[in-house]
mmCIF file of C-alpha atoms in Angstrom:
data_model
loop_
_atom_site.group_PDB
_atom_site.id
_atom_site.type_symbol
_atom_site.label_atom_id
_atom_site.label_comp_id
_atom_site.label_asym_id
_atom_site.label_seq_id
_atom_site.Cartn_x
_atom_site.Cartn_y
_atom_site.Cartn_z
ATOM 1 C CA MET A 1 42.954 102.605 189.321
ATOM 2 C CA THR A 2 40.443 104.002 186.824
ATOM 3 C CA THR A 3 36.801 103.341 187.632
ATOM 4 C CA PRO A 4 35.116 101.434 184.763
ATOM 5 C CA GLU A 5 32.341 103.291 182.972
ATOM 6 C CA TYR A 6 29.528 101.748 180.953
ATOM 7 C CA ILE A 7 26.643 102.799 178.744
ATOM 8 C CA LEU A 8 23.497 100.700 178.997
ATOM 9 C CA THR A 9 20.816 101.026 176.314
ATOM 10 C CA LEU A 10 17.518 99.208 176.421
ATOM 11 C CA SER A 11 14.050 99.101 174.904
ATOM 12 C CA CYS A 12 10.870 97.208 175.681
ATOM 13 C CA LEU A 13 7.118 97.623 175.909
ATOM 14 C CA ASP A 14 6.372 100.644 178.059
ATOM 15 C CA GLN A 15 5.290 99.695 181.571
ATOM 16 C CA ARG A 16 5.341 101.088 185.079
ATOM 17 C CA GLY A 17 8.544 100.996 187.105
ATOM 18 C CA ILE A 18 11.259 100.487 184.469
ATOM 19 C CA VAL A 19 13.423 103.426 185.574
ATOM 20 C CA HIS A 20 13.033 102.402 189.223
ATOM 21 C CA ARG A 21 14.096 98.832 188.494
ATOM 22 C CA VAL A 22 17.096 99.817 186.401
ATOM 23 C CA SER A 23 18.366 102.501 188.764
ATOM 24 C CA GLY A 24 17.767 100.229 191.750
ATOM 25 C CA PHE A 25 19.739 97.408 190.146
ATOM 26 C CA LEU A 26 22.660 99.725 189.414
ATOM 27 C CA ALA A 27 22.687 101.089 192.950
ATOM 28 C CA GLU A 28 22.620 97.574 194.408
ATOM 29 C CA HIS A 29 25.626 96.616 192.262
ATOM 30 C CA GLY A 30 27.802 99.548 193.298
ATOM 31 C CA CYS A 31 27.138 101.708 190.240
ATOM 32 C CA ASN A 32 26.835 105.494 190.181
ATOM 33 C CA ILE A 33 24.687 106.992 187.385
ATOM 34 C CA ILE A 34 26.499 109.786 185.546
ATOM 35 C CA ASP A 35 23.662 110.679 183.186
ATOM 36 C CA SER A 36 20.406 109.082 182.096
ATOM 37 C CA ALA A 37 17.725 109.686 179.481
ATOM 38 C CA GLN A 38 14.487 107.897 178.668
ATOM 39 C CA PHE A 39 11.539 108.172 176.307
ATOM 40 C CA GLY A 40 8.175 106.481 176.088
ATOM 41 C CA ASP A 41 6.711 106.457 172.567
ATOM 42 C CA ALA A 42 2.917 106.554 172.696
ATOM 43 C CA ALA A 43 2.634 105.533 169.037
ATOM 44 C CA SER A 44 4.675 102.329 169.267
ATOM 45 C CA THR A 45 4.060 101.800 173.022
ATOM 46 C CA LEU A 46 7.795 101.212 173.391
ATOM 47 C CA PHE A 47 10.099 102.555 176.085
ATOM 48 C CA PHE A 48 13.725 103.540 175.414
ATOM 49 C CA MET A 49 16.499 104.284 177.895
ATOM 50 C CA ARG A 50 20.200 105.156 177.908
ATOM 51 C CA VAL A 51 22.200 105.170 181.132
ATOM 52 C CA HIS A 52 25.850 106.183 181.499
ATOM 53 C CA PHE A 53 27.252 104.948 184.808
ATOM 54 C CA ALA A 54 30.452 104.200 186.688
ATOM 55 C CA LEU A 55 31.063 100.855 188.386
ATOM 56 C CA GLU A 56 32.498 101.909 191.733
ATOM 57 C CA GLN A 57 32.387 98.550 193.555
ATOM 58 C CA CYS A 58 35.485 96.613 192.546
ATOM 59 C CA GLU A 59 34.049 93.313 193.792
ATOM 60 C CA VAL A 60 31.504 93.377 190.935
ATOM 61 C CA SER A 61 33.033 91.996 187.718
ATOM 62 C CA ASP A 62 32.046 92.761 184.151
ATOM 63 C CA SER A 63 30.520 89.289 183.801
ATOM 64 C CA ASP A 64 28.593 89.740 187.077
ATOM 65 C CA LEU A 65 27.189 92.990 185.767
ATOM 66 C CA ARG A 66 26.137 91.521 182.434
ATOM 67 C CA SER A 67 24.535 88.419 183.910
ATOM 68 C CA GLY A 68 22.667 90.605 186.398
ATOM 69 C CA ILE A 69 21.373 92.914 183.695
ATOM 70 C CA ASP A 70 20.254 89.922 181.662
ATOM 71 C CA ALA A 71 18.309 88.584 184.637
ATOM 72 C CA LEU A 72 16.798 92.025 185.209
ATOM 73 C CA CYS A 73 15.739 92.487 181.591
ATOM 74 C CA ALA A 74 14.437 89.001 180.795
ATOM 75 C CA PRO A 75 11.090 89.234 182.649
ATOM 76 C CA MET A 76 10.304 92.515 180.862
ATOM 77 C CA GLN A 77 11.517 91.156 177.491
ATOM 78 C CA MET A 78 13.963 94.019 177.167
ATOM 79 C CA ARG A 79 16.413 94.337 174.312
ATOM 80 C CA TRP A 80 19.593 95.630 175.883
ATOM 81 C CA GLU A 81 23.226 96.360 175.132
ATOM 82 C CA LEU A 82 26.054 97.198 177.526
ATOM 83 C CA HIS A 83 29.072 99.072 176.196
ATOM 84 C CA ASP A 84 32.421 100.045 177.651
ATOM 85 C CA ALA A 85 32.094 103.841 177.649
ATOM 86 C CA ARG A 86 35.831 104.352 177.142
ATOM 87 C CA ALA A 87 36.274 101.898 174.260
ATOM 88 C CA LYS A 88 36.856 103.459 170.859
ATOM 89 C CA PRO A 89 34.545 101.948 168.217
ATOM 90 C CA ARG A 90 36.234 100.741 165.033
ATOM 91 C CA VAL A 91 34.938 102.578 161.984
ATOM 92 C CA MET A 92 35.443 101.782 158.295
ATOM 93 C CA LEU A 93 34.990 104.679 155.877
ATOM 94 C CA MET A 94 33.812 104.130 152.301
ATOM 95 C CA VAL A 95 34.124 106.783 149.593
ATOM 96 C CA SER A 96 34.019 107.161 145.818
ATOM 97 C CA LYS A 97 35.178 110.353 144.036
ATOM 98 C CA ILE A 98 33.657 113.088 146.242
ATOM 99 C CA GLY A 99 35.819 113.587 149.308
ATOM 100 C CA HIS A 100 34.498 116.380 151.522
ATOM 101 C CA CYS A 101 32.846 114.062 154.068
ATOM 102 C CA LEU A 102 35.869 111.758 154.165
ATOM 103 C CA ASN A 103 38.219 114.693 154.697
ATOM 104 C CA ASP A 104 36.030 116.138 157.446
ATOM 105 C CA LEU A 105 35.735 112.847 159.349
ATOM 106 C CA LEU A 106 39.477 112.229 159.129
ATOM 107 C CA PHE A 107 40.202 115.702 160.513
ATOM 108 C CA ARG A 108 37.774 115.193 163.407
ATOM 109 C CA TYR A 109 39.328 111.784 164.107
ATOM 110 C CA LYS A 110 42.887 113.147 164.071
ATOM 111 C CA SER A 111 41.902 116.122 166.224
ATOM 112 C CA GLY A 112 40.311 113.906 168.844
ATOM 113 C CA LEU A 113 36.812 115.226 168.172
ATOM 114 C CA LEU A 114 35.659 111.707 167.303
ATOM 115 C CA ALA A 115 36.793 109.009 169.726
ATOM 116 C CA ILE A 116 37.156 106.257 167.131
ATOM 117 C CA GLU A 117 39.689 104.010 165.452
ATOM 118 C CA ILE A 118 39.766 103.929 161.638
ATOM 119 C CA PRO A 119 41.538 100.738 160.559
ATOM 120 C CA ALA A 120 40.469 100.929 156.902
ATOM 121 C CA ILE A 121 39.280 103.228 154.135
ATOM 122 C CA VAL A 122 37.572 101.530 151.182
ATOM 123 C CA SER A 123 36.951 102.997 147.754
ATOM 124 C CA ASN A 124 35.994 101.914 144.268
ATOM 125 C CA HIS A 125 38.380 104.606 142.947
ATOM 126 C CA MET A 126 41.980 105.610 143.682
ATOM 127 C CA ASP A 127 41.358 109.333 144.181
ATOM 128 C CA PHE A 128 41.933 109.436 147.944
ATOM 129 C CA TYR A 129 44.709 106.925 148.552
ATOM 130 C CA GLN A 130 47.174 109.771 149.238
ATOM 131 C CA LEU A 131 44.778 111.359 151.730
ATOM 132 C CA ALA A 132 44.484 108.011 153.527
ATOM 133 C CA ALA A 133 48.271 107.653 153.537
ATOM 134 C CA SER A 134 48.662 111.115 155.098
ATOM 135 C CA TYR A 135 46.695 109.802 158.092
ATOM 136 C CA ASN A 136 48.568 106.462 158.019
ATOM 137 C CA ILE A 137 45.332 104.552 157.400
ATOM 138 C CA PRO A 138 45.312 101.534 155.042
ATOM 139 C CA PHE A 139 43.486 102.287 151.779
ATOM 140 C CA HIS A 140 41.706 99.409 150.049
ATOM 141 C CA HIS A 141 40.922 99.910 146.377
ATOM 142 C CA LEU A 142 38.015 97.672 145.411
ATOM 143 C CA PRO A 143 37.214 98.703 141.834
ATOM 144 C CA LEU A 144 33.834 98.134 140.277
ATOM 145 C CA ALA A 145 33.541 98.881 136.575
ATOM 146 C CA ALA A 146 30.603 100.883 135.309
ATOM 147 C CA GLY A 147 27.833 98.531 134.293
ATOM 148 C CA ALA A 148 29.405 95.602 136.147
ATOM 149 C CA ASP A 149 27.192 92.521 136.310
ATOM 150 C CA GLU A 150 25.725 91.138 139.519
ATOM 151 C CA GLY A 151 28.475 88.565 139.936
ATOM 152 C CA ALA A 152 31.204 91.198 139.866
ATOM 153 C CA LYS A 153 29.268 93.394 142.277
ATOM 154 C CA LEU A 154 28.740 90.559 144.757
ATOM 155 C CA ALA A 155 32.416 89.595 144.534
ATOM 156 C CA GLN A 156 33.415 93.175 145.332
ATOM 157 C CA GLU A 157 30.974 93.309 148.235
ATOM 158 C CA ALA A 158 32.335 90.014 149.566
ATOM 159 C CA LYS A 159 35.712 91.754 149.936
ATOM 160 C CA VAL A 160 33.992 94.561 151.863
ATOM 161 C CA LEU A 161 32.561 91.978 154.265
ATOM 162 C CA GLU A 162 35.963 90.326 154.611
ATOM 163 C CA LEU A 163 37.497 93.664 155.608
ATOM 164 C CA MET A 164 34.717 94.266 158.118
ATOM 165 C CA ALA A 165 35.357 90.894 159.715
ATOM 166 C CA ALA A 166 39.145 91.170 159.628
ATOM 167 C CA HIS A 167 39.139 94.601 161.266
ATOM 168 C CA ARG A 168 36.260 93.905 163.693
ATOM 169 C CA ILE A 169 34.316 96.870 162.377
ATOM 170 C CA ASP A 170 31.615 98.374 164.594
ATOM 171 C CA LEU A 171 30.388 100.998 162.108
ATOM 172 C CA VAL A 172 30.586 101.517 158.355
ATOM 173 C CA VAL A 173 30.219 105.101 157.131
ATOM 174 C CA LEU A 174 29.305 105.710 153.505
ATOM 175 C CA ALA A 175 31.088 109.037 153.190
ATOM 176 C CA ARG A 176 29.697 109.689 149.712
ATOM 177 C CA TYR A 177 30.227 106.135 148.502
ATOM 178 C CA MET A 178 28.285 106.253 145.263
ATOM 179 C CA GLN A 179 27.358 102.623 144.757
ATOM 180 C CA ILE A 180 23.982 100.992 145.363
ATOM 181 C CA LEU A 181 24.501 98.195 147.887
ATOM 182 C CA SER A 182 22.943 94.781 147.372
ATOM 183 C CA PRO A 183 20.177 93.621 149.735
ATOM 184 C CA GLY A 184 22.574 91.044 151.165
ATOM 185 C CA LEU A 185 25.201 93.626 152.095
ATOM 186 C CA CYS A 186 22.542 95.941 153.535
ATOM 187 C CA GLU A 187 21.323 93.092 155.704
ATOM 188 C CA ALA A 188 24.849 92.241 156.847
ATOM 189 C CA MET A 189 25.403 95.893 157.821
ATOM 190 C CA ALA A 190 21.961 96.401 159.407
ATOM 191 C CA GLY A 191 22.105 98.826 162.301
ATOM 192 C CA ARG A 192 25.792 99.562 161.854
ATOM 193 C CA ALA A 193 26.071 101.471 158.570
ATOM 194 C CA ILE A 194 25.311 105.173 158.080
ATOM 195 C CA ASN A 195 24.801 107.017 154.799
ATOM 196 C CA ILE A 196 24.655 110.738 153.961
ATOM 197 C CA HIS A 197 22.877 112.484 151.114
ATOM 198 C CA HIS A 198 21.354 115.830 150.196
ATOM 199 C CA SER A 199 17.816 116.401 151.405
ATOM 200 C CA PHE A 200 16.276 117.168 148.002
ATOM 201 C CA LEU A 201 15.124 113.583 147.647
ATOM 202 C CA PRO A 202 12.730 112.524 146.292
ATOM 203 C CA SER A 203 12.300 115.812 144.378
ATOM 204 C CA PHE A 204 15.612 116.044 142.537
ATOM 205 C CA LYS A 205 16.907 112.574 141.722
ATOM 206 C CA GLY A 206 19.844 111.559 139.585
ATOM 207 C CA ALA A 207 22.691 113.679 138.266
ATOM 208 C CA ARG A 208 23.359 117.320 139.160
ATOM 209 C CA PRO A 209 20.755 117.727 141.908
ATOM 210 C CA TYR A 210 21.990 121.204 142.834
ATOM 211 C CA ALA A 211 21.566 122.391 139.255
ATOM 212 C CA GLN A 212 18.037 121.002 139.331
ATOM 213 C CA ALA A 213 17.412 122.763 142.646
ATOM 214 C CA HIS A 214 18.801 126.047 141.334
ATOM 215 C CA HIS A 215 16.545 125.804 138.304
ATOM 216 C CA ARG A 216 13.534 125.423 140.599
ATOM 217 C CA GLY A 217 14.624 128.282 142.880
ATOM 218 C CA VAL A 218 14.926 126.364 146.137
ATOM 219 C CA LYS A 219 15.284 128.359 149.338
ATOM 220 C CA LEU A 220 16.666 125.619 151.606
ATOM 221 C CA ILE A 221 19.709 123.357 151.230
ATOM 222 C CA GLY A 222 19.817 120.342 153.528
ATOM 223 C CA ALA A 223 21.357 116.967 154.284
ATOM 224 C CA THR A 224 20.138 113.707 155.824
ATOM 225 C CA ALA A 225 22.124 111.026 157.661
ATOM 226 C CA HIS A 226 20.356 107.690 158.017
ATOM 227 C CA PHE A 227 20.923 104.012 158.618
ATOM 228 C CA VAL A 228 21.532 101.957 155.487
ATOM 229 C CA THR A 229 18.726 99.603 154.469
ATOM 230 C CA GLY A 230 17.661 97.832 151.293
ATOM 231 C CA ASP A 231 15.317 100.768 150.593
ATOM 232 C CA LEU A 232 17.640 103.183 148.811
ATOM 233 C CA ASP A 233 18.087 106.431 150.810
ATOM 234 C CA GLU A 234 15.031 105.618 152.939
ATOM 235 C CA GLY A 235 16.549 104.072 156.060
ATOM 236 C CA PRO A 236 15.737 105.319 159.588
ATOM 237 C CA ILE A 237 16.768 108.975 159.812
ATOM 238 C CA ILE A 238 19.389 109.894 162.422
ATOM 239 C CA GLU A 239 20.045 113.593 161.776
ATOM 240 C CA GLN A 240 19.101 116.387 159.364
ATOM 241 C CA ASP A 241 19.951 120.065 158.983
ATOM 242 C CA VAL A 242 19.306 122.907 156.540
ATOM 243 C CA GLU A 243 20.762 126.239 155.427
ATOM 244 C CA ARG A 244 18.815 129.034 153.773
ATOM 245 C CA VAL A 245 19.826 130.109 150.265
ATOM 246 C CA ASP A 246 18.546 132.788 147.910
ATOM 247 C CA HIS A 247 18.109 133.775 144.278
ATOM 248 C CA ALA A 248 21.578 135.358 144.019
ATOM 249 C CA MET A 249 23.380 132.035 144.447
ATOM 250 C CA ASP A 250 24.271 129.897 141.452
ATOM 251 C CA ALA A 251 24.308 126.100 141.373
ATOM 252 C CA GLU A 252 27.973 125.955 142.402
ATOM 253 C CA ALA A 253 27.306 128.088 145.483
ATOM 254 C CA LEU A 254 24.383 125.843 146.427
ATOM 255 C CA ALA A 255 26.578 122.769 146.068
ATOM 256 C CA ALA A 256 29.266 124.313 148.299
ATOM 257 C CA ILE A 257 26.710 125.018 151.009
ATOM 258 C CA GLY A 258 25.368 121.496 150.592
ATOM 259 C CA ARG A 259 28.834 120.013 151.110
ATOM 260 C CA ASP A 260 29.242 121.909 154.381
ATOM 261 C CA VAL A 261 25.854 120.773 155.670
ATOM 262 C CA GLU A 262 26.579 117.157 154.705
ATOM 263 C CA CYS A 263 29.843 117.201 156.667
ATOM 264 C CA VAL A 264 28.227 118.539 159.830
ATOM 265 C CA VAL A 265 25.202 116.226 159.683
ATOM 266 C CA LEU A 266 27.294 113.116 159.040
ATOM 267 C CA ALA A 267 29.748 113.970 161.824
ATOM 268 C CA ARG A 268 26.878 114.385 164.285
ATOM 269 C CA ALA A 269 25.386 111.041 163.270
ATOM 270 C CA VAL A 270 28.730 109.261 163.675
ATOM 271 C CA LYS A 271 29.347 110.909 167.065
ATOM 272 C CA TRP A 272 25.907 109.907 168.360
ATOM 273 C CA PHE A 273 26.394 106.342 167.124
ATOM 274 C CA ILE A 274 29.767 105.876 168.811
ATOM 275 C CA GLU A 275 28.340 107.348 172.028
ATOM 276 C CA HIS A 276 25.473 104.815 171.822
ATOM 277 C CA ARG A 277 22.827 107.541 171.694
ATOM 278 C CA ILE A 278 20.792 106.076 168.811
ATOM 279 C CA LEU A 279 18.113 103.451 169.345
ATOM 280 C CA GLN A 280 15.999 102.187 166.456
ATOM 281 C CA ASN A 281 12.247 102.500 166.800
ATOM 282 C CA GLY A 282 10.844 100.650 163.793
ATOM 283 C CA ASP A 283 11.403 102.815 160.705
ATOM 284 C CA LYS A 284 12.674 105.757 162.743
ATOM 285 C CA THR A 285 15.131 106.433 165.555
ATOM 286 C CA VAL A 286 15.266 107.737 169.092
ATOM 287 C CA VAL A 287 18.361 109.917 169.532
ATOM 288 C CA PHE A 288 19.371 110.910 173.061
ATOM 289 C CA ASN A 289 21.534 113.978 172.348
#
């Protein structure tokens, strides 16, 4: 019989004895800690912890464990979540007409590099329906005409929410989905939607950012993965990376490097999310990697 494994994440006001109390509780309930990480933020005075453990005492049920953790956390006003470490989170991918991030995530999923289920791919264009079919993943075309009014946009977003509910989605990944989401949809996805974009912002906004960057002679190409919020491209940052470039590279070469960086950064962010390594700390994140 396989021993159940869990991941416990928690946060609260920093105070003496939290690690002792948590580890003591787990030991008393027949749990063996596999790995643990913690961080006390002096600026926010908050404490964050992630514990991966095995439940080795068969007499302790899942409900016993959860009720015990709740009783442990309540006096310290802890926010906590307990996850089955072996469960595969259900991820919905959204894309428009630029497919490198989608293609990369699908390859990692198929290769077993990302322990996830992908029950749906959503797009406002038809460009990648054949790619979705090659992975036997349902493709949902939810068109949105250029210049569509607010009513049409909200109707389209309502279908996105329906798909999320129908497929019990744990995470939405905007894999270069080039639509601005309404505040309502951002709120509905809060804490469970990740976006990716180049790291030129706010310097080079709008169309052809790599051409703008080439014109200015940039020396670094980067990408940022962050949680989706109502503040466009300004949600809590999860991961960033950069590559050096030089004067000999044209705008197309810069864009190619940018695509590679975006794929790697987004894949890391998704992996850390599904492994429950990301805890939000106000407008930023704590990432136990």
